[in-house]
Short mmCIF file of C-alpha atoms and ligand atoms in Angstrom, two decimals:
data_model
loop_
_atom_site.label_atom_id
_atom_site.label_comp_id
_atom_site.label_asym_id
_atom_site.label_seq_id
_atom_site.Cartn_x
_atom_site.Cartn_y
_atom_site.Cartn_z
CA UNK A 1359 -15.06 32.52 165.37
CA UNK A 1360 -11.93 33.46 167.07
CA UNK A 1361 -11.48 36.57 168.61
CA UNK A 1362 -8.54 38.69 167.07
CA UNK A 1363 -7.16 40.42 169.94
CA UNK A 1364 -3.35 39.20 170.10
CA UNK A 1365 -0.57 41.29 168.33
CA UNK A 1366 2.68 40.31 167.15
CA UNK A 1367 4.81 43.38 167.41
CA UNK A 1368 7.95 43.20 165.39
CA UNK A 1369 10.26 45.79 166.86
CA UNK A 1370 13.31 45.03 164.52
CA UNK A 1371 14.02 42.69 161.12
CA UNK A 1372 17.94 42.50 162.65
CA UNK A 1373 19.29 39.48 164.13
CA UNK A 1374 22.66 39.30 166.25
CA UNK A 1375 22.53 35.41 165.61
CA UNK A 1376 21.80 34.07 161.86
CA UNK A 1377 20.04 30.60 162.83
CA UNK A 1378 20.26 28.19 159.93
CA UNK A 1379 16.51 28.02 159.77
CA UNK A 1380 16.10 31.53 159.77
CA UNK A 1381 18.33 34.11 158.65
CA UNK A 1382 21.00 31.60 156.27
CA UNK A 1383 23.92 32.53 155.22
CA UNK A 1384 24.02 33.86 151.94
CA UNK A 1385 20.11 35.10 151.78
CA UNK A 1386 18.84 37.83 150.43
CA UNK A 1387 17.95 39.83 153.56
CA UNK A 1388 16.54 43.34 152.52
CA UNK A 1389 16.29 45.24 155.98
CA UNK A 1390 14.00 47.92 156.66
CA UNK A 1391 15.69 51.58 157.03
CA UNK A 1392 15.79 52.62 160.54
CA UNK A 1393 14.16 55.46 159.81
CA UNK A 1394 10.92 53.49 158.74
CA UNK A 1395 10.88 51.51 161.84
CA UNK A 1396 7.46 52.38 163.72
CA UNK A 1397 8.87 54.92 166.34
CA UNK A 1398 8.22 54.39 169.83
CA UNK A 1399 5.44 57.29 169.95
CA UNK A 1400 4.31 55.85 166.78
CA UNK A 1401 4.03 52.39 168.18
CA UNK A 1402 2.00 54.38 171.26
CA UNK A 1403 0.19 55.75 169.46
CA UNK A 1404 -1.10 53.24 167.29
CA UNK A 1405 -2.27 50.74 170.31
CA UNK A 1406 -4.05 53.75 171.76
CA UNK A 1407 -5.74 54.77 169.20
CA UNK A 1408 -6.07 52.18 166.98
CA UNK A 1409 -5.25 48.70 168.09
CA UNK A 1410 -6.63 48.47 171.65
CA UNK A 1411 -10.09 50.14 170.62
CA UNK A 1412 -10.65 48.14 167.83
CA UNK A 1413 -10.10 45.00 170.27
CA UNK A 1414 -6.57 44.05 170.59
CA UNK A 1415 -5.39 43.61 174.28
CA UNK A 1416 -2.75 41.55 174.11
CA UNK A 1417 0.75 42.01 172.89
CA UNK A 1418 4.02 40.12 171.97
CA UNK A 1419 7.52 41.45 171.31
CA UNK A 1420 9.85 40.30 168.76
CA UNK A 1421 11.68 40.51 166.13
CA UNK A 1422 14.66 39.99 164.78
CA UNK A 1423 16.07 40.43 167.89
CA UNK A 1424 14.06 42.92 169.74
CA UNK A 1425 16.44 43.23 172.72
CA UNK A 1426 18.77 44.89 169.92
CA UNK A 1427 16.38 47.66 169.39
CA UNK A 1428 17.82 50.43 171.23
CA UNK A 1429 14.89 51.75 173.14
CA UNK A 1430 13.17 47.94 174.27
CA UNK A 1431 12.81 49.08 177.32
CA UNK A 1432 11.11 51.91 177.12
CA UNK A 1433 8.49 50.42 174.85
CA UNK A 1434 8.06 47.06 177.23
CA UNK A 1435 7.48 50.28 179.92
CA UNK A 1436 4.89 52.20 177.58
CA UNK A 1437 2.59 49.28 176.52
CA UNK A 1438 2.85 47.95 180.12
CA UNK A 1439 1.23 50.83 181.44
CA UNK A 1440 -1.14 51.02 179.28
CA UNK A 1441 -4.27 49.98 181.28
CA UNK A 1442 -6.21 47.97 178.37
CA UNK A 1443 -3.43 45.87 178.72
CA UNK A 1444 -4.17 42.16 179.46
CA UNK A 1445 -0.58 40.32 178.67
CA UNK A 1446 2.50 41.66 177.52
CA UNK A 1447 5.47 38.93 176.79
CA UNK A 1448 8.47 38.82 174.51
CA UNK A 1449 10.00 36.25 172.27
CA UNK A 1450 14.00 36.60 172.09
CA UNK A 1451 17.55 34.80 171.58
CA UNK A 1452 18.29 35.81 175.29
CA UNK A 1453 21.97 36.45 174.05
CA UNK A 1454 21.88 40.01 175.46
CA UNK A 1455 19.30 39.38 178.40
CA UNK A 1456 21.34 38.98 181.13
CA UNK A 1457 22.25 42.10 180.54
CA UNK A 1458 18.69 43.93 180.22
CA UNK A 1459 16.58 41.15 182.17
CA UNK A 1460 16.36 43.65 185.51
CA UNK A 1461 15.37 46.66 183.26
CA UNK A 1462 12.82 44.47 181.40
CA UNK A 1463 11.33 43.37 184.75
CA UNK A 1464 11.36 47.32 186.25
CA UNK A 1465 9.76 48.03 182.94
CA UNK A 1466 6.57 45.86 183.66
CA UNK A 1467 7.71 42.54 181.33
CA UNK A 1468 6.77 38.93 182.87
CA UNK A 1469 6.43 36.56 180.41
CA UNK A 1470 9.50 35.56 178.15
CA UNK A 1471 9.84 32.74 175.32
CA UNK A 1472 13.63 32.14 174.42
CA UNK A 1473 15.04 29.94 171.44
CA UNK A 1474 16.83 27.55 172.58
CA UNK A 1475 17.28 24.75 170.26
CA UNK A 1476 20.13 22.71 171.79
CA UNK A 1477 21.92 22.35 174.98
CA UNK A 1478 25.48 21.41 173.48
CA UNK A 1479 27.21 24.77 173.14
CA UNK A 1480 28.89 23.78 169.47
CA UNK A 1481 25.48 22.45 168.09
CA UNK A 1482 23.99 25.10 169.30
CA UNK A 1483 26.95 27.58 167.73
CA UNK A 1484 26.82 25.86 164.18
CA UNK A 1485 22.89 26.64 164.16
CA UNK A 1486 23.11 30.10 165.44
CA UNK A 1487 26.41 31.03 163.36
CA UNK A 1488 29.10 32.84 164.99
CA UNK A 1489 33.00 31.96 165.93
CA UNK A 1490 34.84 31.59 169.11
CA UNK A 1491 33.39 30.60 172.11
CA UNK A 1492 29.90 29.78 171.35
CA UNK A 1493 27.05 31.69 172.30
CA UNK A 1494 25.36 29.18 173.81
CA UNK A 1495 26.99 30.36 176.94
CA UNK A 1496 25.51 33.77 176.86
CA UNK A 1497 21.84 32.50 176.23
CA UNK A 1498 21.96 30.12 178.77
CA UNK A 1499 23.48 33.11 181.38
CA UNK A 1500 20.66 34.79 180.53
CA UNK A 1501 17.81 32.09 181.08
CA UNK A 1502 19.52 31.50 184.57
CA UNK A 1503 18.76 35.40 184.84
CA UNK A 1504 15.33 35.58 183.56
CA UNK A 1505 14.58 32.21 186.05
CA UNK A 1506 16.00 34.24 188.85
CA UNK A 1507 14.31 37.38 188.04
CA UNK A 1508 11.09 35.40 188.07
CA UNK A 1509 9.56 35.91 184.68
CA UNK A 1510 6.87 33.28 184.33
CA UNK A 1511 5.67 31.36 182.44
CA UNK A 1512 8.92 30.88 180.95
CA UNK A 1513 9.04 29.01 177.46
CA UNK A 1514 11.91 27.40 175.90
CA UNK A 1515 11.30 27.10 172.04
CA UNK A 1516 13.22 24.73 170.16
CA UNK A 1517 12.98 24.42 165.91
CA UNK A 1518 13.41 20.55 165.49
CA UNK A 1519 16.04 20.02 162.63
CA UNK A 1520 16.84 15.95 161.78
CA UNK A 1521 20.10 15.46 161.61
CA UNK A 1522 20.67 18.87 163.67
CA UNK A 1523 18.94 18.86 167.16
CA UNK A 1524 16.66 16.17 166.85
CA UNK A 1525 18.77 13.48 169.37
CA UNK A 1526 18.43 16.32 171.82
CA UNK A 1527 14.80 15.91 172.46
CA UNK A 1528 14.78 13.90 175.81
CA UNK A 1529 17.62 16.20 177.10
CA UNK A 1530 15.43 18.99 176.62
CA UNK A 1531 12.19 17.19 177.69
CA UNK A 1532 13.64 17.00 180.96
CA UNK A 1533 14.72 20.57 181.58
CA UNK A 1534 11.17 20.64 182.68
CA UNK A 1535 11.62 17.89 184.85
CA UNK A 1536 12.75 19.66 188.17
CA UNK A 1537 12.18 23.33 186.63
CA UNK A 1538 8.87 25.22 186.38
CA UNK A 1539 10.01 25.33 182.80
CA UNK A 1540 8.00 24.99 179.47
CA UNK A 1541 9.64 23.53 176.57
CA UNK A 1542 7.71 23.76 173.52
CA UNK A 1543 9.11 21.50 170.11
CA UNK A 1544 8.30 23.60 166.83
CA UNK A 1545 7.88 21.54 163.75
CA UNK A 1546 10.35 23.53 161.56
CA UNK A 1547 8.80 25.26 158.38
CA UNK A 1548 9.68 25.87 155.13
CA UNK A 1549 10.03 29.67 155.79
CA UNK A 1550 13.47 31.31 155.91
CA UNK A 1551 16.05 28.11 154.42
CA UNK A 1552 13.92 25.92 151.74
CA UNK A 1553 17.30 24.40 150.86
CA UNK A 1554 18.00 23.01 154.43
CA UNK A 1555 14.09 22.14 154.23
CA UNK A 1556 14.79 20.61 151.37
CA UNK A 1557 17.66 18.74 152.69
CA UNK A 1558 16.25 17.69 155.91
CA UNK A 1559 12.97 17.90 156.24
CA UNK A 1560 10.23 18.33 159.55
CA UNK A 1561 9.78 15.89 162.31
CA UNK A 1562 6.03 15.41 162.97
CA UNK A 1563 5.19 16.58 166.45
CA UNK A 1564 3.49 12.66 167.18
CA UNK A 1565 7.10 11.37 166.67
CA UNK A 1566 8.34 13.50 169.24
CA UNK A 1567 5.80 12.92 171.53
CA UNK A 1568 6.00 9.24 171.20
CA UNK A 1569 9.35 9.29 172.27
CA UNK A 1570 9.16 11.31 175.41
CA UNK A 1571 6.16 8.96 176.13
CA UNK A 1572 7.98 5.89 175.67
CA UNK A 1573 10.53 7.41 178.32
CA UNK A 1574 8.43 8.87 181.14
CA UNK A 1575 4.64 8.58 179.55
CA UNK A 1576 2.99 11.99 179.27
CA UNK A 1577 -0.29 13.10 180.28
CA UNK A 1578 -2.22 16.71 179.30
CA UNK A 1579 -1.03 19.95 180.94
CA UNK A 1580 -1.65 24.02 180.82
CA UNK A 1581 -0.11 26.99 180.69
CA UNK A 1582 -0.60 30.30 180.76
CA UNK A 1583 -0.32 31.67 177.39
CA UNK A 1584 -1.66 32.78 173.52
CA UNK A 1585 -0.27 30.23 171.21
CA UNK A 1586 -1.13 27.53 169.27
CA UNK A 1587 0.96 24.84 171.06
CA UNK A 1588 -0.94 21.23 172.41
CA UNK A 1589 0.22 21.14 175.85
CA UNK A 1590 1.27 18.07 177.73
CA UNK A 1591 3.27 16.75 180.90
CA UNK A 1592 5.63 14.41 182.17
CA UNK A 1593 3.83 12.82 184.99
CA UNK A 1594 5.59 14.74 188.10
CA UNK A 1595 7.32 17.59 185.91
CA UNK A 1596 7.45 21.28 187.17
CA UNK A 1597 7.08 22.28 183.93
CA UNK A 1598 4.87 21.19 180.83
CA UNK A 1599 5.64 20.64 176.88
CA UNK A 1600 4.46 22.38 174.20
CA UNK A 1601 4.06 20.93 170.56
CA UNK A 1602 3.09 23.64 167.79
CA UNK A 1603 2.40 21.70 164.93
CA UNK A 1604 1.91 23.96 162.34
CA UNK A 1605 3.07 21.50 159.45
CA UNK A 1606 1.69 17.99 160.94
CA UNK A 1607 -1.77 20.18 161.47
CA UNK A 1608 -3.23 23.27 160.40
CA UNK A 1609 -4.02 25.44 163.37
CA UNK A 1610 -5.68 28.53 161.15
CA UNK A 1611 -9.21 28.16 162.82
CA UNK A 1612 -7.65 28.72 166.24
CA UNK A 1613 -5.66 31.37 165.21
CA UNK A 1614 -6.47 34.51 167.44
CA UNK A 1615 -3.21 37.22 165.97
CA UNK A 1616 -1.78 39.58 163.48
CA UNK A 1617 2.02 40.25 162.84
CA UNK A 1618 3.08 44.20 162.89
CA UNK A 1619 6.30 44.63 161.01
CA UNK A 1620 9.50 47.07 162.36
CA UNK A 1621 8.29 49.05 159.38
CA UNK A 1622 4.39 49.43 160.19
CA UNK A 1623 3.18 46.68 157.61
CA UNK A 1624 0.03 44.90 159.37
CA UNK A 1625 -0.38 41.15 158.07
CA UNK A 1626 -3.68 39.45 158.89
CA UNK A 1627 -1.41 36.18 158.53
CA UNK A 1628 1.94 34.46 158.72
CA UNK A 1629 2.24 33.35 154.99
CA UNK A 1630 -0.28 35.20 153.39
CA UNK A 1631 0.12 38.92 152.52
CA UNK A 1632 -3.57 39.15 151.51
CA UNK A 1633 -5.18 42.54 152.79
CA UNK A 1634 -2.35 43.59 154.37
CA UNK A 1635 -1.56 47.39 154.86
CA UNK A 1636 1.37 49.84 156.07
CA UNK A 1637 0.25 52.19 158.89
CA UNK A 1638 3.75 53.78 159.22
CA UNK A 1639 3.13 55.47 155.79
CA UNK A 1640 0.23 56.41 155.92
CA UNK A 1641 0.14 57.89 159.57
CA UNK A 1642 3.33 59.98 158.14
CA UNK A 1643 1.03 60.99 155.45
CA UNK A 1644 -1.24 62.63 157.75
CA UNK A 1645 -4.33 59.80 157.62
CA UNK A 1646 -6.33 60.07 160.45
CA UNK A 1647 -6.80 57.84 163.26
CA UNK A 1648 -10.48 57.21 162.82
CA UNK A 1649 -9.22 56.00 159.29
CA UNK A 1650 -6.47 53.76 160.50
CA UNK A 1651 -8.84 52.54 162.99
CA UNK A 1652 -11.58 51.62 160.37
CA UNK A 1653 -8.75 49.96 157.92
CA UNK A 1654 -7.92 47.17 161.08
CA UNK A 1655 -11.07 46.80 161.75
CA UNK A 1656 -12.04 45.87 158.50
CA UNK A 1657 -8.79 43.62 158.30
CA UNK A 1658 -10.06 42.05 161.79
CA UNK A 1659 -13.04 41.09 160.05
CA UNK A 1660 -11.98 39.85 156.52
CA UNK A 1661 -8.72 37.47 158.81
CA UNK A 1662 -11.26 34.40 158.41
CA UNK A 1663 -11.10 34.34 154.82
CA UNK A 1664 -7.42 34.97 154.42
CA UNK A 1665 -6.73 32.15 156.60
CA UNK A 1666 -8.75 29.89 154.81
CA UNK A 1667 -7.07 30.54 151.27
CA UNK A 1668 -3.50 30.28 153.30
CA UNK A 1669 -4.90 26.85 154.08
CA UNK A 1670 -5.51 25.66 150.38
CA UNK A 1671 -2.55 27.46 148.78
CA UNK A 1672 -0.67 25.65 151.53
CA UNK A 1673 3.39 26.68 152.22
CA UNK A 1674 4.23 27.37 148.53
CA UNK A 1675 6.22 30.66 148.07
CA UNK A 1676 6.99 30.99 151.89
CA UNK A 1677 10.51 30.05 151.33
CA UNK A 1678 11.73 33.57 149.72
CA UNK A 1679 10.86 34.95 153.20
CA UNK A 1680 11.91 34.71 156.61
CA UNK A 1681 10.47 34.22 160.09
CA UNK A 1682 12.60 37.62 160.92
CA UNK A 1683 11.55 39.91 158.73
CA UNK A 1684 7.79 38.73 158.91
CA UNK A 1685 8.08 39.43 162.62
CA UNK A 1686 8.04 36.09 163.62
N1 SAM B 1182 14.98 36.38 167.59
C1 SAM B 1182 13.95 35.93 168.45
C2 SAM B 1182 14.04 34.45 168.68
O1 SAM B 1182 14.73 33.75 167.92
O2 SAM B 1182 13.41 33.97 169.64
C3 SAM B 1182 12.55 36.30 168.00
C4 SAM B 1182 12.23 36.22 166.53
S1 SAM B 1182 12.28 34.58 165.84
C5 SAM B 1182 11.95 34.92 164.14
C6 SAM B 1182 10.77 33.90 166.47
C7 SAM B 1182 10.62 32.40 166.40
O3 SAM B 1182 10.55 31.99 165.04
C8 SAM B 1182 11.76 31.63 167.04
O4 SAM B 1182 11.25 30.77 168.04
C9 SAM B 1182 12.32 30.84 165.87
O5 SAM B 1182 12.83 29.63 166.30
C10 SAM B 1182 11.11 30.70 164.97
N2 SAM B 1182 11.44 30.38 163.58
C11 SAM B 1182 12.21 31.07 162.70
N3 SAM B 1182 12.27 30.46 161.50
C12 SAM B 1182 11.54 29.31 161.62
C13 SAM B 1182 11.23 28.22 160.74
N4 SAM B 1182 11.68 28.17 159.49
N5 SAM B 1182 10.44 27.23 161.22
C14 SAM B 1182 9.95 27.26 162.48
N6 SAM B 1182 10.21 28.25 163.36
C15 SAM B 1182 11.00 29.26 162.93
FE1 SF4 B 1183 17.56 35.75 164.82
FE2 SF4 B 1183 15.48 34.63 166.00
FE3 SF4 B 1183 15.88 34.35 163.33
FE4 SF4 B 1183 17.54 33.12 165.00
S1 SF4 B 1183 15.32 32.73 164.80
S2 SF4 B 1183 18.12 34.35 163.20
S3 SF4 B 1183 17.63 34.51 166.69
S4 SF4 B 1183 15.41 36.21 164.40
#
């Protein structure tokens, strides 16, 4: 069995882009209140005391957009510090990092995966929404920042759409090319957008992989990392590419996390809200520590089981919810 020691921290549900996938126009998005949000003693709190003893020692930031929530810094700083820490990273839309990339550094942050799902700025604009000049710009101002900086590994994480990005894969292959980049193709899921799901489907990460082979070849590679992506290489590449193939092949045995929400929900899984409980209440209702501590635990152990029924009931009902508010 796995060991469950990796959390997803959600530090926001809000998004300054509204991807297609994700966050469509028109949804039903139900934020949390900002004054349920796990509070940054809170969030302290609850690694020292519970999380971290009952096993977790490594963390990931996200969101939403976590570089929107006001005090990111401070948090990357406190859990850091913390000395049970074994790896802290962040997942983000890099729109504001060019901005806060120094502070995130100072702060103790190394590792960074950023969406980036094409390289044309207008594709790019009509999947992230927004008008004017697109924000492509921005993003890519702030991976030039991040590279700079020296945050390593750094990930590039693309959400294959056909019909959207999906001519775009070679481009992107080869930003790994002369870059100690990692590019990593997500087969897109029916969470967030069933209608565009609907309407255009997932590319199987094989297909993708056949192509990039056809062009260079591609042989195994590693990097440093939690996730459930296959890694591979072009022969000669600085960099490697990822494949998380979460529709082509379940990946539940390997799993090795748990998702905390903004608002303190803890979910053993992705799509399956078996088990899962709200700390934020209850710690605001005065339940101990020792009691918090014994209710992950017990979630720890029981994760096998909820990922196997995950497995059978498959992706049905996923689409009413999205990658953002899960804490993706
Ligand atoms: N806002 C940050 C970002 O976009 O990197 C962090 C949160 S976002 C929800 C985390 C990841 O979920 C992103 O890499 C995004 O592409 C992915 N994601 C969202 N909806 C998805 C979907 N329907 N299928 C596959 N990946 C999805
Ligand atoms: Fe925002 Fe990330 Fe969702 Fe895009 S994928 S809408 S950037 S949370």
């Amino acid at each position: 069995m796995n060991a469950i020691d990796y959390l997803r921290i959600s530090l926001i549900d809000r998004c300054n882009f509204q991807c297609q996938y994700c966050m469509p126009e028109g949804a039903d998005l139900t934020y949390a209140l900002q004054q349920d949000w796990l509070t940054r003693a809170e969030l302290r709190a609850l690694l020292q005391q519970v999380f971290i003893p009952v096993g977790f020692t490594r963390f990931r930031l996200t969101g939403g957009e976590p570089l929107l929530r006001p005090d990111v810094v401070e948090i990357v700083a406190d859990i850091a510090n913390l000395p049970e820490t074994q790896d802290l990273a962040m997942t983000t839309n890099a729109f504001l990092l060019a901005k806060k990339a120094t502070a995130l550094w100072q702060a103790g942050l190394r590792r960074l995966n950023i969406s980036l799902d094409s390289l044309d700025p207008d594709t790019f604009q009509s999947i992230v929404g927004g008008r004017g000049k697109s924000r492509w710009y921005d993003v890519w101002e702030g991976i030039q920042a991040a590279h700079q900086i020296g945050f390593t590994p750094l990930k590039l994480n693309v959400v294959v759409i056909p019909g959207v990005n999906d001519g775009e894969i070679l481009d992107l292959a080869a930003l790994t090319l002369e870059r100690e980049w990692h590019v990593r193709f997500i087969e897109f899921m029916p969470i967030g957008n069933g209608d565009l799901f609907d309407d255009r489907g997932w590319l199987p990460s094989e297909t993708l992989r056949q192509q990039i082979r056809d062009r260079w070849g591609l042989a195994a590679g590693t990097v440093r990392g939690n996730g459930p992506a296959d890694v591979f290489q072009i022969p000669g590449a600085k960099g490697t590419l990822g494949f998380i193939s979460q529709m082509s092949e379940c990946f539940c045995d390997r799993c090795n996390r748990m998702r905390l929400s903004a608002d303190g929900w803890l979910r053993p899984c992705l799509l399956n809200e078996t088990g899962q409980i709200n700390l934020r209440e209850q710690l605001r209702s005065g339940v101990s520590m020792a009691d918090l501590r014994a209710q992950v635990a017990k979630l720890v152990d029981a994760k096998p089981e909820v990922n196997f029924k995950m497995r059978e009931s498959g992706t049905t009902g996923a689409y009413s919810r999205t990658m953002s508010q899960i804490g993706g």
